[in-house]
Coordinates of N, CA, C and O in Angstrom, one line a residue:
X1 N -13.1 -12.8 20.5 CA -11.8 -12.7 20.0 C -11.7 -13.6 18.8 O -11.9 -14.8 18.9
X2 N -11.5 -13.2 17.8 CA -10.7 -14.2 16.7 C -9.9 -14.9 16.4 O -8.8 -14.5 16.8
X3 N -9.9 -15.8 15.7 CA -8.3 -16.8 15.8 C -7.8 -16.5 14.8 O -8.3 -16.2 13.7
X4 N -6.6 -16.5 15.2 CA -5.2 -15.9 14.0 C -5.6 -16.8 13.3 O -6.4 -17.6 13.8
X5 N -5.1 -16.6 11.6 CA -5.2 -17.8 10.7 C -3.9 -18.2 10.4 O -2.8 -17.6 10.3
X6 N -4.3 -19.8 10.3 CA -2.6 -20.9 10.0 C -2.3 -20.3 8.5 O -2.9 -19.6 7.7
X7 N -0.9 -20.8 8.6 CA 0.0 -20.6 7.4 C -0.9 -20.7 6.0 O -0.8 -19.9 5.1
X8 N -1.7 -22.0 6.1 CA -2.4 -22.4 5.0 C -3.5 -21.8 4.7 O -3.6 -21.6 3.5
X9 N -4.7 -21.2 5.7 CA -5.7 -19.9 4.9 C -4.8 -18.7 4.8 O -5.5 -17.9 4.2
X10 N -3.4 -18.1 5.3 CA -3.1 -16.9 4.8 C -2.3 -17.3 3.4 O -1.8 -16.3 2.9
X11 N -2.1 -18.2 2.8 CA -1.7 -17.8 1.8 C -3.0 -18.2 0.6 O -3.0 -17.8 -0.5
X12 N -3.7 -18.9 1.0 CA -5.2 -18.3 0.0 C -5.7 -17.2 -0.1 O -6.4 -16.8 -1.0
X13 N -5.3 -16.4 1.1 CA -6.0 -15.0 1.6 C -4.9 -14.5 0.8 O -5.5 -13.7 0.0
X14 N -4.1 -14.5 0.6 CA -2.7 -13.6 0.0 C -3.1 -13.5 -1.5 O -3.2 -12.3 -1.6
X15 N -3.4 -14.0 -2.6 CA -4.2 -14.3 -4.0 C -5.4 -13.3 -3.9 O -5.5 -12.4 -4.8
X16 N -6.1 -13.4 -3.2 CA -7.6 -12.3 -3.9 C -7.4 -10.9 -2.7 O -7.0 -10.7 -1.5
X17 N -7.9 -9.9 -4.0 CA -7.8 -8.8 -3.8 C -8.4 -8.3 -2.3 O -9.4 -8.9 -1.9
X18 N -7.9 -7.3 -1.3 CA -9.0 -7.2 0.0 C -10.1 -5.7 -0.8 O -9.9 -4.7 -1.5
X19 N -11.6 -6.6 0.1 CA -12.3 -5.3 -0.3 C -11.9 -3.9 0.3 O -10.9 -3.7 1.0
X20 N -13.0 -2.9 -0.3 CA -12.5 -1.6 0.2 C -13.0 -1.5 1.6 O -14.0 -2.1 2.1
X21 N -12.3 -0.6 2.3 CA -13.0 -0.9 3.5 C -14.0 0.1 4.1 O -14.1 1.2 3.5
X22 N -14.6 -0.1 5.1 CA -15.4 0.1 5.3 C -15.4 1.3 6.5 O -14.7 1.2 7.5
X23 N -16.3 2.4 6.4 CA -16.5 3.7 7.0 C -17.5 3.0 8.2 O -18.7 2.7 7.9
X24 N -17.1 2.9 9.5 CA -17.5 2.7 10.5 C -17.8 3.6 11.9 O -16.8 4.4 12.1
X25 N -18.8 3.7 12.8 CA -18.8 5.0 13.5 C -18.9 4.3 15.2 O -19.0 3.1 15.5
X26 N -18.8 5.5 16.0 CA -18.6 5.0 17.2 C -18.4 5.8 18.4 O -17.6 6.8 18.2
X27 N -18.7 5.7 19.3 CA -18.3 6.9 20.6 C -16.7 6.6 21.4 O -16.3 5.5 21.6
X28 N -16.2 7.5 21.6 CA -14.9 7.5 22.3 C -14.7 6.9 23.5 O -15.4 7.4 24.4
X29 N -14.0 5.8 23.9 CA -14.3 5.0 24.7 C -13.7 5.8 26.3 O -13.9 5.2 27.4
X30 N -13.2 6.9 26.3 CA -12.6 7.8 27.0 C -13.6 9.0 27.5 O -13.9 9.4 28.6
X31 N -14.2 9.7 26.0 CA -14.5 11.2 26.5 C -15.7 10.9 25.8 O -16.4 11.9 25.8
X32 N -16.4 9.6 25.0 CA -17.3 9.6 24.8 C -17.8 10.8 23.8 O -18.9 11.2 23.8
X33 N -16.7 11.2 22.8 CA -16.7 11.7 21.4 C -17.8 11.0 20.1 O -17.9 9.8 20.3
X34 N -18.3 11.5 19.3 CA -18.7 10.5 18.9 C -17.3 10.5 17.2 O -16.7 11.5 16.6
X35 N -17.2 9.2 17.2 CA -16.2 9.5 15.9 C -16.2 8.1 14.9 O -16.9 7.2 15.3
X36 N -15.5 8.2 13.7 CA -15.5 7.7 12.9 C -14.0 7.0 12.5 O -12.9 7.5 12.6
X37 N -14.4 5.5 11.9 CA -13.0 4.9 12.0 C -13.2 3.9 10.5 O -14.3 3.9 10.0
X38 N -12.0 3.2 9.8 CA -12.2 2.0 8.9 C -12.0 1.0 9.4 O -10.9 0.8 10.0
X39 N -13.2 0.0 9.4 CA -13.4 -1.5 9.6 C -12.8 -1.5 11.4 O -11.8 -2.1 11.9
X40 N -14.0 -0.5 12.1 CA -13.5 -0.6 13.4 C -12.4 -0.5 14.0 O -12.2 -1.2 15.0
X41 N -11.6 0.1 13.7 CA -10.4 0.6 14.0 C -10.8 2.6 14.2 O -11.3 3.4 13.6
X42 N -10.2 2.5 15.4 CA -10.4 4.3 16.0 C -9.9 5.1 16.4 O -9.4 4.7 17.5
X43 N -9.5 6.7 16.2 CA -8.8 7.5 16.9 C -9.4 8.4 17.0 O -10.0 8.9 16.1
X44 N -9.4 8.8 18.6 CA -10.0 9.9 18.9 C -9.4 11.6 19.1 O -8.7 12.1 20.0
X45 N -10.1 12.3 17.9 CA -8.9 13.4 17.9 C -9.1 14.7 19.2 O -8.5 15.7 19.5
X46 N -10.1 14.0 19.6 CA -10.3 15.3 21.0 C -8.8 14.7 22.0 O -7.7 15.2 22.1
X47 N -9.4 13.7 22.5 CA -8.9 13.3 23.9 C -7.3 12.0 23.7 O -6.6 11.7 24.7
X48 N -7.1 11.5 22.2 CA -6.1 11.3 21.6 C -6.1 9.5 21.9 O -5.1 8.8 21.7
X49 N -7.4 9.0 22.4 CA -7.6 7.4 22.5 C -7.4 6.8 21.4 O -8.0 7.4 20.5
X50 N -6.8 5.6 20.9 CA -7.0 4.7 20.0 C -6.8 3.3 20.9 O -6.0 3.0 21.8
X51 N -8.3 2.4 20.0 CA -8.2 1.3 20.0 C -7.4 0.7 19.3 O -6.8 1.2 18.3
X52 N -7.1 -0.8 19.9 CA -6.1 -1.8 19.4 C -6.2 -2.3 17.7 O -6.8 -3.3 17.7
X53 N -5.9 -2.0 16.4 CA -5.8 -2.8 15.6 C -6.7 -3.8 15.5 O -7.7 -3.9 14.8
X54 N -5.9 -5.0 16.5 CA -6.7 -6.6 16.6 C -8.5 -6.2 16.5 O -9.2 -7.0 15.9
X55 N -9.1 -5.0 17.1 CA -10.2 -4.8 17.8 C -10.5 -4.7 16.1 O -11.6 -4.3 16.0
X56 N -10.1 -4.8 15.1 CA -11.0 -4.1 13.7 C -11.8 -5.3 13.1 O -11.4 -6.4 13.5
X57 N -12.6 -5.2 12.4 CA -13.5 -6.0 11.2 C -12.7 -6.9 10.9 O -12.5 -8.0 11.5
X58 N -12.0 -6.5 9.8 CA -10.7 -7.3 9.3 C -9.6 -6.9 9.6 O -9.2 -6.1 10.4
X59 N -8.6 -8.0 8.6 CA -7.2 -8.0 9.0 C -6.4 -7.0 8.0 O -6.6 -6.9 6.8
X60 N -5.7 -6.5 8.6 CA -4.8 -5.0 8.1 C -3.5 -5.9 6.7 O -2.7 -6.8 6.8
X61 N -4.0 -5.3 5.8 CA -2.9 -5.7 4.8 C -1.3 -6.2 4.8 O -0.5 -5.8 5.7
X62 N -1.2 -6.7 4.1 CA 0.5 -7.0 4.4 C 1.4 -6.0 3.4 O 1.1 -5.9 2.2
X63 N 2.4 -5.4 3.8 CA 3.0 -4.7 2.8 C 3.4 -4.7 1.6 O 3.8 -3.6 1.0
X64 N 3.3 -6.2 0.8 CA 3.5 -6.6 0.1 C 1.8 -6.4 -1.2 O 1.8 -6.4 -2.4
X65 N 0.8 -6.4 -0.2 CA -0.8 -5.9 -0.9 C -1.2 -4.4 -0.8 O -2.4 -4.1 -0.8
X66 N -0.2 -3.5 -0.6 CA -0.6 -2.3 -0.7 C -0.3 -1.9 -1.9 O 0.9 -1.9 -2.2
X67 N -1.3 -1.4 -2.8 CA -1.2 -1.1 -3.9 C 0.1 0.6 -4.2 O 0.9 1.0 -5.1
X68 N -0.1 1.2 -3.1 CA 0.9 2.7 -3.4 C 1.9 1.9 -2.9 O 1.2 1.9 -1.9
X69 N 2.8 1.3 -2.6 CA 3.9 0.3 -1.9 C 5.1 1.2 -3.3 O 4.6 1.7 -4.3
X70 N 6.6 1.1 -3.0 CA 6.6 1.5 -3.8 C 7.4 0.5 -4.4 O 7.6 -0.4 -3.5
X71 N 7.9 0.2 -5.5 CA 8.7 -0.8 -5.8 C 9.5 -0.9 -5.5 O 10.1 0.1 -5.1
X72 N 10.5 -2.8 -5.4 CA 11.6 -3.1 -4.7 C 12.7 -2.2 -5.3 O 12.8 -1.6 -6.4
X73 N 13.7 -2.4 -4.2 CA 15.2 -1.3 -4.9 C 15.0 -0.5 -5.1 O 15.9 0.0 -5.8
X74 N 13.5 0.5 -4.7 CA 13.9 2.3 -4.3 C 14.4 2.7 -3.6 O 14.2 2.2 -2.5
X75 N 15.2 3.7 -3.9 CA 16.1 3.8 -2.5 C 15.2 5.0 -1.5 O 14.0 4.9 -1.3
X76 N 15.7 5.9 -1.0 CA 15.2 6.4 0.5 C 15.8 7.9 -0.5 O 16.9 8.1 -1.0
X77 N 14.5 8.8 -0.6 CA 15.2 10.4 -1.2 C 16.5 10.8 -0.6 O 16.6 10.4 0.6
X78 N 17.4 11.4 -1.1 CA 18.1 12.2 -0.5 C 17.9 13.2 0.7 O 17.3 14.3 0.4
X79 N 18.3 13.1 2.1 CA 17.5 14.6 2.8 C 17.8 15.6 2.6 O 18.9 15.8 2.1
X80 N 17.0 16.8 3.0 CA 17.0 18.2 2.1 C 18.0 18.6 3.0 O 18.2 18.0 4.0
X81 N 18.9 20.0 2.3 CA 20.1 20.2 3.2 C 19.7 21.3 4.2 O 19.2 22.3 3.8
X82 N 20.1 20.9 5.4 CA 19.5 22.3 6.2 C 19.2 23.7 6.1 O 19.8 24.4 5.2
X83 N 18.3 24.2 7.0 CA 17.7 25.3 6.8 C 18.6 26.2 7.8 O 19.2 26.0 8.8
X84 N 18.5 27.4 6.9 CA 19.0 28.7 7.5 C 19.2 28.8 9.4 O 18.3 29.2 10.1
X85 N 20.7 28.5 10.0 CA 20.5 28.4 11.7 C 20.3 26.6 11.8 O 20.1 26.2 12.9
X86 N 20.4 25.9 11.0 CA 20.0 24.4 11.8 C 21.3 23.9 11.3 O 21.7 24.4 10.2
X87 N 22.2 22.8 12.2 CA 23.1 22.3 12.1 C 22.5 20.9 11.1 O 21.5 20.3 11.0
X88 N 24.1 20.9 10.4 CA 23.0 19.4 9.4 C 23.4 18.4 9.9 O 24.3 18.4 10.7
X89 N 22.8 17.2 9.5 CA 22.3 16.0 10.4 C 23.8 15.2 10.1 O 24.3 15.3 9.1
X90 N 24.3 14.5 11.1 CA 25.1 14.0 10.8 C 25.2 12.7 9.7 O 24.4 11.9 9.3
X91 N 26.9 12.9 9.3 CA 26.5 12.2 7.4 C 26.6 13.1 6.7 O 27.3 13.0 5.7
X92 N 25.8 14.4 6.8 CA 25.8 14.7 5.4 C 26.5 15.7 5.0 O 26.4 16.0 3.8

């Protein structure tokens, strides 16, 4: 198991870019699929298994380092107005 990192290596870690990650392969720990996951992280689309997060290579980005993130003070689209027979959502 790995040790969380203190306050003080995550914000060195916060400054440099994360590599790309990495195409990793593996058998389904359930049905024994064989399949494919990034940086050890897995879902199995026969039998619907996924491993834990924690279980990957590295550490999963912070929202703030995802490059498609979208900028602060966007708001949320308008939702589309119902379709033909569907009552609309309440609010609108």
């Amino acid at each position: 198991m790995t040790r969380r990192p203190t306050g003080a290596e995550t914000s060195a870690d916060a400054t440099a870019p994360l590599p790309a990650p990495e195409l990793t392969e593996a058998e389904c720990r359930r049905c024994g699929t064989y399949i494919a996951g990034l940086d050890g992280r897995y879902a199995c689309g026969v039998c619907g298994w996924v491993n834990d997060h924690s279980e990957g290579h590295r550490r999963l980005p912070r929202a703030d380092e995802d490059p498609d993130r979208p900028p602060r003070g966007r708001r949320r689209p308008r939702p589309l107005p119902p379709g033909p027979g569907e009552d609309p959502p309440p609010g609108y």
